[in-house]
Amino acid sequence: MDTSGFPLSTHAAAATAYRLGVDRLLKVRAGAPQALRRSVALDPGFALGHAALALIGHECGADVDVSRALADARRAVRERADDYERSFVDVVSRRVLRSPADGDAALLRHLEGYPGDALALAVAVPTIAFSGLRDLDGTTALRVVERTAQAHGGDWFHTSLLAFMRQEQGRYDEAGTLAERALAAEPASGHAMHALAHVHYERGDHEAGRERLERWLAHQGRGGTHRAHFSWHAALHELALEDTAAVRRRWAEQLSPGKVHGVRALVDSGSLLWRARLAGAWQGPFPIGDVLDSAPAAVLERPATAFVALHAAIALTAAGDLAGLRRLRVHALRADEVQRSVIAPLCTAFEDILEERWAEAARGLERLLPRLPGVGGSAAQREIVEETLLFALVSAGHRDAARDRLEERLDRRSSPHDRRRLTALSS
């Protein structure tokens, strides 16, 4: 049986390796790709092992030949699999080969039939590992987590995901309680710590949030993956506190290329650099070129998901690469509906930023804000678009509009940086 208790069409040794790989994914710990590769090496006809590899290669940036892994999964599932395994392979196939909407529909069908499937649930929720289900208002993933609660019986993993969704709803006290409960049951739960990181940020608990992240990373999180993303969270606190020396130190020690690779370099390192520039927190040489060099060209020019496309656009803007933005816009116009309706106009607005058409950029970004949840990821990640909008508003001389946005944010969350900006705009 797998981690969720479903039978596996393989022998004991391959099943053990597969369970280890999934357990690592659920805890956001290192070693998942290696364990999954071992499962298919032990049983080349094991469909779920191949499918899980294709999934993490496609959505998590793991070093996997996605096309080959998916072909192996599709071949194996025809030869030896039960209904559960066929359903999961179908989900992965549709997410890789078809549109995000088709992949999401298949994932929802799978979770209706198999609500206790923890790996499928992880894919559905836009946390630290996967971009999640995409919809305009971001409520589909929440409904899925709530609907599957009974099947998981309050275990630490489901509680971790529920904590993340509660903070996305703005229910921070409840989210914090749930995250602490999950960490008490499983101190290594990366999903629970991730939810707690968001709670601290959205509450404006910047000193406490940074300290808690650093303590967890030094102990329970030492064997974790996506450590760069936790470092990114700590850096957000430092930007809010205007501790620019700490931001530069964190970049050099934890987020610079060589420490971070591939998609994570775009999502965490590239976005942090752009935020730091917008905040006036980066002086001297700007190493965005190193980030772009560390990312595969296909990720920059033909991203598979809108979430990755958003961060490719951010990095290209930070680099001043107008031609790259235009190539990305052309790709987005030919891709799925979310890329067509959100990423393509976002590229246009970023082109306006680079060409200093500030008012046009502000109008374009303002129109896009309500559509951003469809891209996936978290509110804290998508906030970078609002940061760019604020920069465009100030650059266009629209001080009243920028002041209104900052006042609204400060009503929700304390931030010394936002407070200083508001004071400057009011003087």
Coordinates of C-alpha atoms in Angstrom, one line a residue:
M1 CA 0.0 0.0 0.0
D2 CA 1.0 3.6 -0.5
T3 CA 1.3 6.4 2.1
S4 CA -2.5 7.0 2.0
G5 CA -3.4 3.3 2.2
F6 CA -4.1 2.6 -1.4
P7 CA -2.9 -0.8 -2.9
L8 CA 0.1 -0.6 -5.2
S9 CA 0.6 -2.8 -8.3
T10 CA 4.2 -3.6 -7.5
H11 CA 6.4 -5.7 -5.3
A12 CA 7.4 -4.8 -1.7
A13 CA 10.8 -3.3 -2.4
A14 CA 9.5 -0.9 -5.0
A15 CA 6.5 0.0 -2.9
T16 CA 8.8 0.8 0.0
A17 CA 10.9 3.2 -2.1
Y18 CA 7.7 4.8 -3.5
R19 CA 6.3 5.4 0.0
L20 CA 9.5 7.0 1.1
G21 CA 9.5 9.3 -2.0
V22 CA 5.9 10.4 -1.3
D23 CA 6.6 10.8 2.4
R24 CA 9.5 13.1 1.5
L25 CA 7.2 15.1 -0.8
L26 CA 4.5 15.5 1.8
K27 CA 7.1 16.7 4.4
V28 CA 8.9 18.9 1.9
R29 CA 12.1 17.1 2.6
A30 CA 15.0 16.1 0.4
G31 CA 15.3 12.7 -1.3
A32 CA 12.0 12.3 -3.1
P33 CA 13.3 12.1 -6.6
Q34 CA 16.0 9.6 -5.6
A35 CA 13.5 7.4 -3.8
L36 CA 11.0 7.5 -6.7
R37 CA 13.8 6.7 -9.2
R38 CA 14.7 3.7 -7.0
S39 CA 11.1 2.5 -7.1
V40 CA 11.0 2.3 -10.9
A41 CA 14.5 0.9 -11.1
L42 CA 13.3 -1.9 -8.9
D43 CA 10.2 -2.3 -11.0
P44 CA 10.3 -0.7 -14.5
G45 CA 6.6 -1.5 -14.9
F46 CA 5.5 0.4 -11.9
A47 CA 3.1 3.1 -13.3
L48 CA 2.8 5.3 -10.2
G49 CA 6.5 5.6 -9.7
H50 CA 6.9 6.9 -13.3
A51 CA 3.9 9.2 -12.9
A52 CA 5.1 10.7 -9.7
L53 CA 8.5 11.4 -11.3
A54 CA 6.8 13.1 -14.3
L55 CA 4.7 15.2 -11.9
I56 CA 7.5 16.6 -9.9
G57 CA 9.6 17.2 -13.0
H58 CA 6.7 19.1 -14.6
E59 CA 5.6 21.1 -11.5
C60 CA 8.4 21.2 -9.0
G61 CA 11.4 21.6 -11.3
A62 CA 12.9 18.3 -10.3
D63 CA 15.7 16.9 -12.7
V64 CA 13.4 14.5 -14.5
D65 CA 13.0 13.7 -18.2
V66 CA 9.2 14.4 -18.0
S67 CA 8.3 13.1 -21.4
R68 CA 10.0 9.8 -20.9
A69 CA 8.7 9.4 -17.4
L70 CA 5.2 10.1 -18.5
A71 CA 5.5 7.7 -21.5
D72 CA 6.7 5.0 -19.2
A73 CA 3.8 5.6 -16.8
R74 CA 1.2 5.5 -19.6
R75 CA 2.7 2.3 -21.0
A76 CA 2.9 0.7 -17.6
V77 CA -0.7 1.6 -16.6
R78 CA -2.0 -0.2 -19.7
E79 CA -0.2 -3.4 -18.7
R80 CA -0.7 -3.5 -14.9
A81 CA -2.8 -1.1 -12.7
D82 CA -6.0 -0.8 -10.8
D83 CA -8.6 2.0 -11.1
Y84 CA -6.9 4.2 -8.5
E85 CA -3.5 4.1 -10.3
R86 CA -5.2 4.6 -13.7
S87 CA -6.9 7.7 -12.3
F88 CA -3.7 9.2 -10.9
V89 CA -1.8 8.6 -14.2
D90 CA -4.6 10.2 -16.1
V91 CA -4.3 13.3 -13.8
V92 CA -0.6 13.6 -14.4
S93 CA -1.0 13.0 -18.2
R94 CA -3.6 15.8 -18.5
R95 CA -1.5 18.2 -16.3
V96 CA 1.5 17.7 -18.5
L97 CA 0.1 17.3 -21.9
R98 CA -3.1 19.3 -21.9
S99 CA -4.4 22.6 -20.6
P100 CA -4.3 23.6 -16.9
A101 CA -8.1 23.6 -16.9
D102 CA -8.2 20.0 -18.2
G103 CA -5.6 18.9 -15.7
D104 CA -7.4 20.6 -12.8
A105 CA -10.7 19.0 -13.8
A106 CA -9.1 15.5 -13.8
L107 CA -7.5 16.2 -10.4
L108 CA -10.9 17.2 -9.0
R109 CA -12.5 14.0 -10.3
H110 CA -9.7 12.0 -8.8
L111 CA -10.0 13.6 -5.4
E112 CA -13.8 13.0 -5.5
G113 CA -13.1 9.3 -6.0
Y114 CA -10.1 9.1 -3.7
P115 CA -10.3 11.9 -1.1
G116 CA -7.7 10.3 1.0
D117 CA -5.0 10.6 -1.6
A118 CA -2.5 12.8 0.1
L119 CA -0.2 13.3 -2.9
A120 CA -3.1 14.4 -5.1
L121 CA -4.3 16.7 -2.4
A122 CA -0.8 18.3 -2.2
V123 CA -0.9 18.9 -5.9
A124 CA -4.3 20.7 -5.5
V125 CA -3.2 23.2 -2.9
P126 CA -0.9 26.1 -3.9
T127 CA 1.7 25.7 -1.1
I128 CA 5.4 25.5 -1.2
A129 CA 5.7 22.5 -3.6
F130 CA 2.9 22.8 -6.2
S131 CA 1.1 25.8 -7.8
G132 CA -2.3 24.2 -7.0
L133 CA -5.7 24.4 -8.6
R134 CA -6.2 27.6 -10.6
D135 CA -9.4 29.6 -10.5
L136 CA -10.3 33.2 -10.5
D137 CA -11.1 33.6 -6.8
G138 CA -8.8 30.9 -5.4
T139 CA -11.6 29.1 -3.6
T140 CA -11.5 25.7 -5.4
A141 CA -8.5 24.5 -3.4
L142 CA -10.1 25.6 -0.2
R143 CA -13.3 23.6 -1.0
V144 CA -11.2 20.5 -1.8
V145 CA -9.3 20.7 1.5
E146 CA -12.5 21.1 3.5
R147 CA -14.3 18.3 1.6
T148 CA -11.4 15.8 2.1
A149 CA -11.1 16.5 5.9
Q150 CA -13.0 13.4 7.0
A151 CA -10.9 11.1 4.8
H152 CA -7.7 12.3 6.5
G153 CA -9.0 12.2 10.0
G154 CA -7.2 15.3 11.2
D155 CA -3.7 14.0 10.5
W156 CA -0.8 16.4 10.5
F157 CA -0.6 16.7 6.7
H158 CA -4.2 17.7 6.1
T159 CA -4.0 20.0 9.1
S160 CA -0.9 21.6 7.5
L161 CA -2.7 22.3 4.3
L162 CA -5.8 23.6 6.1
A163 CA -3.6 26.0 8.0
F164 CA -2.3 27.3 4.7
M165 CA -5.8 27.8 3.2
R166 CA -7.0 29.5 6.4
Q167 CA -4.2 32.1 6.2
E168 CA -5.1 32.7 2.5
Q169 CA -8.7 33.5 3.8
G170 CA -7.2 36.0 6.2
R171 CA -8.2 33.8 9.2
Y172 CA -4.7 34.2 10.8
D173 CA -5.4 33.2 14.4
E174 CA -7.0 29.9 13.2
A175 CA -4.3 29.3 10.7
G176 CA -1.6 29.8 13.3
T177 CA -3.3 27.4 15.7
L178 CA -3.6 24.7 13.0
A179 CA 0.0 25.1 11.9
E180 CA 1.2 24.8 15.5
R181 CA -0.9 21.7 16.0
A182 CA 0.6 20.1 12.8
L183 CA 4.1 20.9 13.9
A184 CA 3.5 19.4 17.3
A185 CA 2.5 16.2 15.6
E186 CA 5.2 16.3 12.9
P187 CA 7.9 18.9 13.7
A188 CA 9.5 18.4 10.2
S189 CA 6.3 19.4 8.3
G190 CA 7.4 21.9 5.8
H191 CA 3.8 22.7 4.8
A192 CA 2.9 23.6 8.4
M193 CA 6.0 25.8 8.8
H194 CA 5.2 27.4 5.5
A195 CA 1.7 28.2 6.6
L196 CA 3.1 29.7 9.8
A197 CA 5.6 31.8 7.8
H198 CA 2.6 33.3 6.0
V199 CA 0.8 34.0 9.2
H200 CA 3.7 35.9 10.7
Y201 CA 4.1 38.0 7.5
E202 CA 0.4 38.8 7.1
R203 CA 0.1 39.8 10.8
G204 CA 3.2 42.0 10.5
D205 CA 5.1 39.9 13.1
H206 CA 8.3 40.5 11.3
E207 CA 10.9 40.0 14.0
A208 CA 9.1 36.9 15.4
G209 CA 8.6 35.5 12.0
R210 CA 12.2 35.8 11.0
E211 CA 13.4 34.3 14.3
R212 CA 11.0 31.3 14.0
L213 CA 12.0 30.6 10.5
E214 CA 15.7 30.6 11.3
R215 CA 15.2 28.4 14.3
W216 CA 13.2 25.8 12.3
L217 CA 15.6 25.8 9.4
A218 CA 18.6 25.2 11.8
H219 CA 16.9 22.2 13.5
Q220 CA 13.7 20.4 12.2
G221 CA 14.0 21.8 8.7
R222 CA 17.6 21.0 8.1
G223 CA 16.8 18.1 5.7
G224 CA 14.1 20.1 3.9
T225 CA 13.8 21.0 0.3
H226 CA 12.7 24.4 -0.9
R227 CA 14.9 25.9 1.8
A228 CA 15.3 28.9 -0.6
H229 CA 11.7 29.6 -0.3
F230 CA 11.8 29.7 3.5
S231 CA 14.8 32.1 3.1
W232 CA 12.7 34.2 0.7
H233 CA 10.1 34.4 3.5
A234 CA 12.7 35.6 6.0
A235 CA 13.9 38.1 3.5
L236 CA 10.4 39.5 3.1
H237 CA 10.4 40.2 6.8
E238 CA 13.8 41.9 6.4
L239 CA 12.5 44.1 3.6
A240 CA 9.5 45.1 5.7
L241 CA 11.9 46.0 8.6
E242 CA 14.2 47.8 6.2
D243 CA 17.1 45.7 7.3
T244 CA 18.9 46.0 3.9
A245 CA 22.2 44.5 5.3
A246 CA 20.4 41.4 6.3
V247 CA 18.7 41.1 2.8
R248 CA 22.1 41.4 1.1
R249 CA 23.6 38.8 3.5
R250 CA 20.7 36.4 3.0
W251 CA 21.0 36.7 -0.7
A252 CA 24.8 36.0 -0.7
E253 CA 24.5 33.0 1.7
Q254 CA 21.2 31.4 0.8
L255 CA 19.6 32.7 -2.4
S256 CA 22.3 33.5 -4.9
P257 CA 22.7 31.2 -8.0
G258 CA 24.9 28.3 -7.0
K259 CA 22.9 28.1 -3.8
V260 CA 19.6 27.9 -5.7
H261 CA 19.0 26.5 -9.2
G262 CA 16.4 26.3 -12.0
V263 CA 12.8 27.2 -11.4
R264 CA 13.4 28.0 -7.7
A265 CA 16.0 30.6 -8.7
L266 CA 13.3 32.4 -10.7
V267 CA 10.5 32.0 -8.1
D268 CA 12.6 32.9 -5.0
S269 CA 15.9 34.6 -6.0
G270 CA 14.6 36.5 -9.0
S271 CA 11.5 37.8 -7.3
L272 CA 13.5 38.9 -4.2
L273 CA 15.9 40.9 -6.3
W274 CA 13.0 42.7 -8.0
R275 CA 11.3 43.4 -4.7
A276 CA 14.6 44.7 -3.3
R277 CA 15.1 47.0 -6.2
L278 CA 11.5 48.3 -6.0
A279 CA 12.1 48.9 -2.2
G280 CA 15.3 50.8 -2.8
A281 CA 17.1 48.1 -0.8
W282 CA 19.7 47.1 -3.4
Q283 CA 22.6 49.3 -4.2
G284 CA 25.5 48.5 -6.5
P285 CA 25.7 45.7 -9.1
F286 CA 22.4 43.9 -9.7
P287 CA 23.0 40.2 -10.2
I288 CA 19.7 39.3 -12.0
G289 CA 21.8 38.1 -14.9
D290 CA 23.1 35.3 -12.8
V291 CA 19.6 34.2 -12.0
L292 CA 18.6 34.2 -15.7
D293 CA 21.7 32.2 -16.5
S294 CA 20.8 29.5 -13.9
A295 CA 17.3 29.0 -15.4
P296 CA 16.8 26.8 -18.5
A297 CA 16.0 28.8 -21.6
A298 CA 12.7 26.9 -22.0
V299 CA 11.5 28.0 -18.6
L300 CA 12.0 31.6 -19.6
E301 CA 10.6 31.4 -23.1
R302 CA 8.1 28.6 -22.9
P303 CA 7.0 28.1 -19.2
A304 CA 4.6 25.2 -18.7
T305 CA 2.5 26.9 -16.1
A306 CA 1.2 30.5 -15.5
F307 CA 2.9 30.5 -12.1
V308 CA 6.3 29.9 -13.6
A309 CA 5.5 32.4 -16.4
L310 CA 4.7 35.1 -13.8
H311 CA 8.1 34.7 -12.3
A312 CA 9.9 34.5 -15.6
A313 CA 8.2 37.8 -16.5
I314 CA 9.4 39.3 -13.2
A315 CA 13.0 38.2 -13.8
L316 CA 13.1 39.4 -17.4
T317 CA 11.7 42.8 -16.2
A318 CA 14.3 43.0 -13.5
A319 CA 17.0 42.3 -16.1
G320 CA 15.6 45.0 -18.4
D321 CA 15.1 42.3 -21.1
L322 CA 12.5 43.9 -23.3
A323 CA 13.0 41.3 -26.1
G324 CA 12.7 38.4 -23.7
L325 CA 9.4 39.9 -22.3
R326 CA 8.0 40.1 -25.8
R327 CA 9.0 36.5 -26.6
L328 CA 7.3 35.4 -23.4
R329 CA 4.2 37.4 -24.3
V330 CA 4.0 35.6 -27.7
H331 CA 4.3 32.2 -25.9
A332 CA 1.6 33.2 -23.4
L333 CA -0.8 34.2 -26.2
R334 CA -0.5 30.6 -27.6
A335 CA -0.6 28.8 -24.3
D336 CA -3.5 28.0 -21.9
E337 CA -6.3 30.4 -21.0
V338 CA -4.6 31.7 -17.8
Q339 CA -1.4 32.6 -19.6
R340 CA -3.4 34.2 -22.4
S341 CA -5.7 36.3 -20.1
V342 CA -3.2 37.1 -17.3
I343 CA 0.5 36.6 -18.3
A344 CA 0.3 38.1 -21.8
P345 CA -1.2 41.5 -20.6
L346 CA 1.2 41.3 -17.6
C347 CA 4.1 41.2 -20.0
T348 CA 2.6 44.2 -21.8
A349 CA 2.4 46.1 -18.5
F350 CA 6.0 45.2 -17.7
E351 CA 7.1 46.3 -21.1
D352 CA 5.5 49.7 -20.2
I353 CA 7.6 49.7 -17.0
L354 CA 10.8 49.2 -18.9
E355 CA 9.9 51.9 -21.4
E356 CA 8.8 54.2 -18.6
R357 CA 5.2 54.5 -19.7
W358 CA 4.3 54.7 -16.0
A359 CA 0.6 55.6 -16.3
E360 CA -0.1 52.9 -18.9
A361 CA 1.8 50.3 -16.8
A362 CA -0.2 51.3 -13.7
R363 CA -3.5 51.0 -15.6
G364 CA -2.6 47.6 -16.9
L365 CA -1.4 46.2 -13.6
E366 CA -4.5 47.6 -11.8
R367 CA -6.7 45.7 -14.2
L368 CA -4.8 42.5 -13.6
L369 CA -4.9 42.3 -9.8
P370 CA -8.3 40.7 -9.5
R371 CA -7.3 38.0 -12.0
L372 CA -4.0 37.0 -10.3
P373 CA -5.4 34.2 -8.1
G374 CA -5.8 32.2 -11.3
V375 CA -2.1 32.1 -11.7
G376 CA -1.7 30.0 -8.5
G377 CA 0.8 30.3 -5.7
S378 CA 0.2 32.4 -2.6
A379 CA -1.0 35.9 -2.0
A380 CA 2.4 36.8 -0.7
Q381 CA 4.0 35.7 -4.0
R382 CA 1.4 37.5 -6.1
E383 CA 1.9 40.6 -4.0
I384 CA 4.9 41.5 -6.2
V385 CA 2.6 42.7 -8.9
E386 CA 1.0 45.1 -6.4
E387 CA 4.6 46.2 -5.4
T388 CA 5.3 47.0 -9.1
L389 CA 2.0 48.8 -9.4
L390 CA 2.9 51.0 -6.4
F391 CA 6.2 51.8 -8.1
A392 CA 4.5 52.7 -11.3
L393 CA 1.9 54.9 -9.5
V394 CA 4.6 56.9 -7.8
S395 CA 6.7 57.1 -10.9
A396 CA 3.6 58.4 -12.8
G397 CA 3.0 61.1 -10.2
H398 CA -0.2 59.4 -8.9
R399 CA 0.6 59.9 -5.3
D400 CA -2.9 59.9 -4.0
A401 CA -3.6 56.4 -5.6
A402 CA -0.3 55.1 -4.2
R403 CA -1.2 56.5 -0.7
D404 CA -4.6 54.9 -0.8
R405 CA -3.1 51.5 -1.5
L406 CA -0.5 51.8 1.2
E407 CA -3.1 52.9 3.8
E408 CA -5.2 49.9 2.9
R409 CA -2.3 47.6 3.4
L410 CA -1.3 49.1 6.6
D411 CA -4.8 48.6 7.9
R412 CA -4.2 44.9 7.3
R413 CA -0.5 44.5 8.2
S414 CA 2.2 46.4 10.1
S415 CA 5.2 47.2 8.0
P416 CA 7.9 49.8 8.9
H417 CA 8.8 50.0 5.2
D418 CA 5.2 50.7 4.1
R419 CA 4.8 53.2 7.0
R420 CA 7.9 55.1 5.9
R421 CA 6.7 55.2 2.2
L422 CA 3.3 56.5 3.3
T423 CA 4.9 59.2 5.3
A424 CA 7.0 60.2 2.4
L425 CA 4.0 60.4 0.1
S426 CA 2.0 62.4 2.6
S427 CA 4.7 65.1 3.1

